[in-house]
Short mmCIF file of C-alpha atoms and ligand atoms in Angstrom, two decimals:
data_model
loop_
_atom_site.label_atom_id
_atom_site.label_comp_id
_atom_site.label_asym_id
_atom_site.label_seq_id
_atom_site.Cartn_x
_atom_site.Cartn_y
_atom_site.Cartn_z
CA UNK K 152 -5.12 -23.36 3.35
CA UNK K 153 -4.88 -24.18 7.16
CA UNK K 154 -1.74 -22.25 7.42
CA UNK K 155 -3.11 -19.07 5.60
CA UNK K 156 -6.17 -19.37 7.58
CA UNK K 157 -4.15 -19.51 10.91
CA UNK K 158 -1.82 -16.84 9.69
CA UNK K 159 -4.45 -14.45 8.77
CA UNK K 160 -6.22 -14.90 12.00
CA UNK K 161 -2.89 -14.27 13.89
CA UNK K 162 -2.16 -11.16 11.93
CA UNK K 163 -5.82 -9.77 12.44
CA UNK K 164 -5.39 -10.23 16.20
CA UNK K 165 -1.92 -8.56 16.12
CA UNK K 166 -3.52 -5.61 14.37
CA UNK K 167 -6.27 -5.59 17.06
CA UNK K 168 -3.90 -5.76 19.96
CA UNK K 169 -1.45 -3.06 18.59
CA UNK K 170 -4.55 -0.92 17.82
CA UNK K 171 -5.78 -1.16 21.45
CA UNK K 172 -2.25 -0.75 22.94
CA UNK K 173 -1.87 2.68 20.91
CA UNK K 174 -5.38 3.85 21.58
CA UNK K 175 -6.52 3.34 18.06
CA UNK K 176 -9.64 1.77 16.50
CA UNK K 177 -8.87 -1.67 15.02
CA UNK K 178 -11.53 -0.80 12.32
CA UNK K 179 -9.25 2.11 11.21
CA UNK K 180 -6.53 -0.23 9.95
CA UNK K 181 -6.94 -2.25 6.97
CA UNK K 182 -4.86 -5.30 6.03
CA UNK K 183 -3.42 -5.51 2.65
CA UNK K 184 -2.34 -9.07 1.83
CA UNK K 185 0.76 -9.06 -0.27
CA UNK K 186 0.64 -11.90 -2.72
CA UNK K 187 3.64 -11.28 -5.04
CA UNK K 188 5.26 -14.49 -6.19
CA UNK K 189 2.50 -16.52 -4.64
CA UNK K 190 0.17 -18.82 -6.66
CA UNK K 191 -3.57 -17.65 -7.33
CA UNK K 192 -4.53 -20.63 -5.07
CA UNK K 193 -3.15 -18.90 -2.17
CA UNK K 194 -5.15 -15.82 -2.89
CA UNK K 195 -8.35 -17.93 -3.19
CA UNK K 196 -7.70 -19.41 0.16
CA UNK K 197 -7.11 -16.09 1.83
CA UNK K 198 -10.16 -14.81 0.17
CA UNK K 199 -12.24 -17.58 1.42
CA UNK K 200 -11.13 -16.49 4.87
CA UNK K 201 -12.60 -13.02 4.32
CA UNK K 202 -9.57 -11.21 3.05
CA UNK K 203 -10.46 -8.78 0.19
CA UNK K 204 -7.37 -6.45 -0.31
CA UNK K 205 -4.41 -7.89 -2.20
CA UNK K 206 -1.16 -6.26 -3.17
CA UNK K 207 1.15 -7.22 -6.09
CA UNK K 208 4.64 -5.79 -7.24
CA UNK K 209 5.25 -7.18 -10.68
CA UNK K 210 2.93 -5.95 -13.52
CA UNK K 211 2.82 -9.09 -15.69
CA UNK K 212 2.27 -11.36 -12.91
CA UNK K 213 -0.32 -8.98 -11.41
CA UNK K 214 -2.23 -8.60 -14.44
CA UNK K 215 -2.53 -12.48 -15.04
CA UNK K 216 -3.75 -12.84 -11.46
CA UNK K 217 -6.34 -10.09 -11.95
CA UNK K 218 -7.50 -11.98 -14.99
CA UNK K 219 -7.52 -15.46 -13.40
CA UNK K 220 -9.33 -14.26 -10.32
CA UNK K 221 -11.82 -11.94 -12.06
CA UNK K 222 -14.62 -14.19 -10.40
CA UNK K 223 -13.62 -12.76 -6.90
CA UNK K 224 -14.66 -9.51 -5.72
CA UNK K 225 -11.06 -8.33 -4.97
CA UNK K 226 -9.66 -4.81 -4.32
CA UNK K 227 -6.33 -4.83 -6.12
CA UNK K 228 -3.38 -2.72 -5.03
CA UNK K 229 -0.31 -2.33 -7.06
CA UNK K 230 2.61 -1.71 -4.76
CA UNK K 231 5.67 -2.06 -7.28
CA UNK K 232 7.49 0.40 -9.18
CA UNK K 233 5.58 1.84 -12.10
CA UNK K 234 6.92 2.45 -15.54
CA UNK K 235 5.49 5.30 -17.47
CA UNK K 236 4.77 3.15 -20.54
CA UNK K 237 2.77 0.62 -18.41
CA UNK K 238 0.22 2.97 -16.78
CA UNK K 239 -2.55 2.10 -19.09
CA UNK K 240 -2.90 -1.50 -17.80
CA UNK K 241 -2.65 -0.11 -14.15
CA UNK K 242 -5.29 2.50 -14.86
CA UNK K 243 -7.55 -0.11 -16.20
CA UNK K 244 -7.10 -3.13 -13.86
CA UNK K 245 -6.39 -1.82 -10.42
CA UNK K 246 -8.18 0.01 -7.61
CA UNK K 247 -4.96 1.53 -5.95
CA UNK K 248 -1.50 2.42 -6.88
CA UNK K 249 0.85 2.89 -4.01
CA UNK K 250 4.23 3.99 -5.37
CA UNK K 251 3.65 7.42 -7.20
CA UNK K 252 6.75 9.65 -7.13
CA UNK K 253 6.34 11.71 -10.22
CA UNK K 254 3.63 14.04 -11.55
CA UNK K 255 4.00 12.50 -14.90
CA UNK K 256 2.93 9.13 -13.93
CA UNK K 257 0.06 10.38 -11.98
CA UNK K 258 -1.24 12.44 -15.03
CA UNK K 259 -1.02 9.32 -17.26
CA UNK K 260 -3.02 7.33 -14.88
CA UNK K 261 -5.58 10.06 -14.54
CA UNK K 262 -5.89 10.30 -18.30
CA UNK K 263 -6.04 6.66 -18.84
CA UNK K 264 -8.52 5.77 -16.13
CA UNK K 265 -11.71 4.74 -17.79
CA UNK K 266 -14.62 6.91 -17.08
CA UNK K 267 -16.87 3.95 -16.25
CA UNK K 268 -14.68 3.31 -13.22
CA UNK K 269 -14.41 5.19 -10.00
CA UNK K 270 -11.21 7.41 -9.61
CA UNK K 271 -8.02 5.36 -9.07
CA UNK K 272 -6.69 5.60 -5.51
CA UNK K 273 -3.11 6.86 -5.31
CA UNK K 274 -0.54 7.14 -2.62
CA UNK K 275 2.75 9.05 -3.04
CA UNK K 276 5.87 7.11 -1.96
CA UNK K 277 8.19 8.91 0.22
CA UNK K 278 11.70 7.93 0.63
CA UNK K 279 11.81 9.23 4.32
CA UNK K 280 15.54 8.31 5.00
CA UNK K 281 16.72 9.35 1.56
CA UNK K 282 18.23 5.89 0.93
CA UNK K 283 20.12 5.80 -2.35
CA UNK K 284 18.55 2.39 -3.21
CA UNK K 285 15.03 3.22 -3.03
CA UNK K 286 12.21 5.01 -4.97
CA UNK K 287 10.12 7.78 -3.61
CA UNK K 288 10.45 11.63 -3.05
CA UNK K 289 11.93 13.45 -0.22
CA UNK K 290 9.89 14.63 2.63
CA UNK K 291 10.28 18.24 1.66
CA UNK K 292 8.93 17.56 -1.73
CA UNK K 293 5.70 16.02 -0.55
CA UNK K 294 3.51 19.10 -0.28
CA UNK K 295 4.23 20.23 -3.81
CA UNK K 296 3.74 16.92 -5.47
CA UNK K 297 0.52 16.35 -3.47
CA UNK K 298 -1.03 19.73 -4.53
CA UNK K 299 -0.18 19.04 -8.18
CA UNK K 300 -1.63 15.59 -8.08
CA UNK K 301 -4.74 16.31 -6.01
CA UNK K 302 -6.61 18.02 -8.74
CA UNK K 303 -6.44 15.40 -11.49
CA UNK K 304 -9.77 14.11 -12.34
CA UNK K 305 -9.26 10.40 -12.83
CA UNK K 306 -7.49 9.74 -9.52
CA UNK K 307 -8.23 10.36 -5.89
CA UNK K 308 -5.07 11.17 -3.72
CA UNK K 309 -5.54 9.00 -0.65
CA UNK K 310 -2.30 9.72 1.04
CA UNK K 311 1.51 8.64 1.70
CA UNK K 312 3.38 5.35 1.63
CA UNK K 313 6.91 4.46 2.68
CA UNK K 314 9.12 1.34 2.96
CA UNK K 315 11.80 2.33 5.57
CA UNK K 316 15.03 0.26 5.87
CA UNK K 317 14.57 -2.70 8.35
CA UNK K 318 15.48 -1.87 11.92
CA UNK K 319 15.47 -4.29 14.81
CA UNK K 320 14.21 -2.10 17.73
CA UNK K 321 10.79 -0.57 17.98
CA UNK K 322 11.83 2.94 18.66
CA UNK K 323 14.13 3.08 15.64
CA UNK K 324 11.20 1.55 13.60
CA UNK K 325 8.87 4.20 14.74
CA UNK K 326 10.88 7.15 13.66
CA UNK K 327 10.47 7.10 9.94
CA UNK K 328 6.66 6.18 10.43
CA UNK K 329 6.27 9.33 12.68
CA UNK K 330 7.74 11.49 9.95
CA UNK K 331 5.47 10.24 7.39
CA UNK K 332 2.51 10.84 9.72
CA UNK K 333 3.45 14.32 10.27
CA UNK K 334 3.70 14.93 6.53
CA UNK K 335 0.37 13.52 6.11
CA UNK K 336 -1.04 15.94 8.92
CA UNK K 337 0.58 18.78 7.05
CA UNK K 338 -1.34 17.81 3.88
CA UNK K 339 -4.59 17.67 5.85
CA UNK K 340 -3.85 21.10 7.22
CA UNK K 341 -3.62 22.38 3.82
CA UNK K 342 -7.06 20.98 3.07
CA UNK K 343 -6.10 18.05 0.94
CA UNK K 344 -8.22 15.46 2.74
CA UNK K 345 -5.93 12.52 2.74
CA UNK K 346 -6.96 9.47 4.71
CA UNK K 347 -4.21 6.88 4.03
CA UNK K 348 -0.86 6.05 5.61
CA UNK K 349 0.29 2.87 3.75
CA UNK K 350 3.20 1.78 6.04
CA UNK K 351 4.20 -1.34 8.11
CA UNK K 352 5.39 -4.84 6.80
CA UNK K 353 5.87 -8.19 8.45
CA UNK K 354 8.73 -7.07 10.61
CA UNK K 355 7.66 -3.56 11.74
CA UNK K 356 3.91 -3.67 11.76
CA UNK K 357 3.27 -2.68 15.48
CA UNK K 358 5.50 0.24 15.14
CA UNK K 359 3.75 1.50 11.99
CA UNK K 360 0.28 1.05 13.93
CA UNK K 361 1.65 2.99 16.87
CA UNK K 362 2.24 5.96 14.44
CA UNK K 363 -1.09 5.90 12.56
CA UNK K 364 -0.83 3.34 9.71
CA UNK K 365 -4.18 2.83 8.14
CA UNK K 366 -3.09 0.24 5.77
CA UNK K 367 -0.57 -2.33 6.76
CA UNK K 368 1.04 -4.33 3.76
CA UNK K 369 1.68 -7.83 4.94
CA UNK K 370 3.18 -10.56 2.79
CA UNK K 371 5.41 -13.16 4.56
CA UNK K 372 3.48 -13.52 7.72
CA UNK K 373 0.41 -14.47 5.76
CA UNK K 374 1.76 -16.57 2.88
CA UNK K 375 5.10 -17.62 4.25
CA UNK K 376 8.68 -16.85 2.88
CA UNK K 377 8.98 -16.04 -0.77
CA UNK K 378 11.36 -18.19 -2.72
C1 LIG C 1850 6.83 -7.44 -0.60
C2 LIG C 1850 6.36 -6.13 -0.02
C3 LIG C 1850 5.62 -6.10 1.18
C4 LIG C 1850 5.41 -7.36 2.08
O1 LIG C 1850 6.50 -7.63 2.74
P1 LIG C 1850 6.48 -8.79 3.95
O2 LIG C 1850 7.84 -8.36 4.56
O3 LIG C 1850 6.51 -9.99 3.32
O4 LIG C 1850 5.37 -8.59 4.80
C5 LIG C 1850 5.07 -4.69 1.59
N1 LIG C 1850 5.22 -3.66 0.80
C6 LIG C 1850 5.92 -3.78 -0.39
C7 LIG C 1850 6.06 -2.42 -1.00
C8 LIG C 1850 6.51 -4.93 -0.64
O5 LIG C 1850 7.24 -4.81 -1.87
#
């Protein structure tokens, strides 16, 4: 508990100081606590410190946690790969899905979103550097997919997400984040009204904030190394 509390406070301070350094409002940057492979007790502890947004990668683990923690007012984000035969559980249990890279998945989520719930928030995953090992669409495919997704009734397209390859120096880290920001600006020029750049993890958070991240996804720096 003590560690999580300390870690959360340190991360929130880092967000604040990076925001000030790069002339951004700290309140425009939300912290998503990535709790994959960590016990629900850790989530309860972070929640007790005021953290509300949590991200999970593995569907069955995530669904078990949503169920076990249903007494808490958590905003749940799914940040893992989405299989098209598992969209119904996502549409019923989550507030956000970050890794959309196909129209078919977005359509299924829209159709399966219960009408009693607000639209499901989606981000399109972009493979900025076109790494063979990674999911996500190319930068030059963003406009078309975004336009196709934006009109679906059960979802709300919020923006773009990326997981660039780890780099050690700040300027190299900034580059793909800058490209993602420009892609989002283009969507907004076209009138799509997107407000989210989901980018930045434990090792590259300040560079993501420098380039306009609105949602940083942090696991290790809050909950410690994953086994
Ligand atoms: C695991 C994960 C994170 C968190 O990574 P850390 O390096 O532990 O901060 C963020 N985003 C995605 C998509 C992840 O899978």
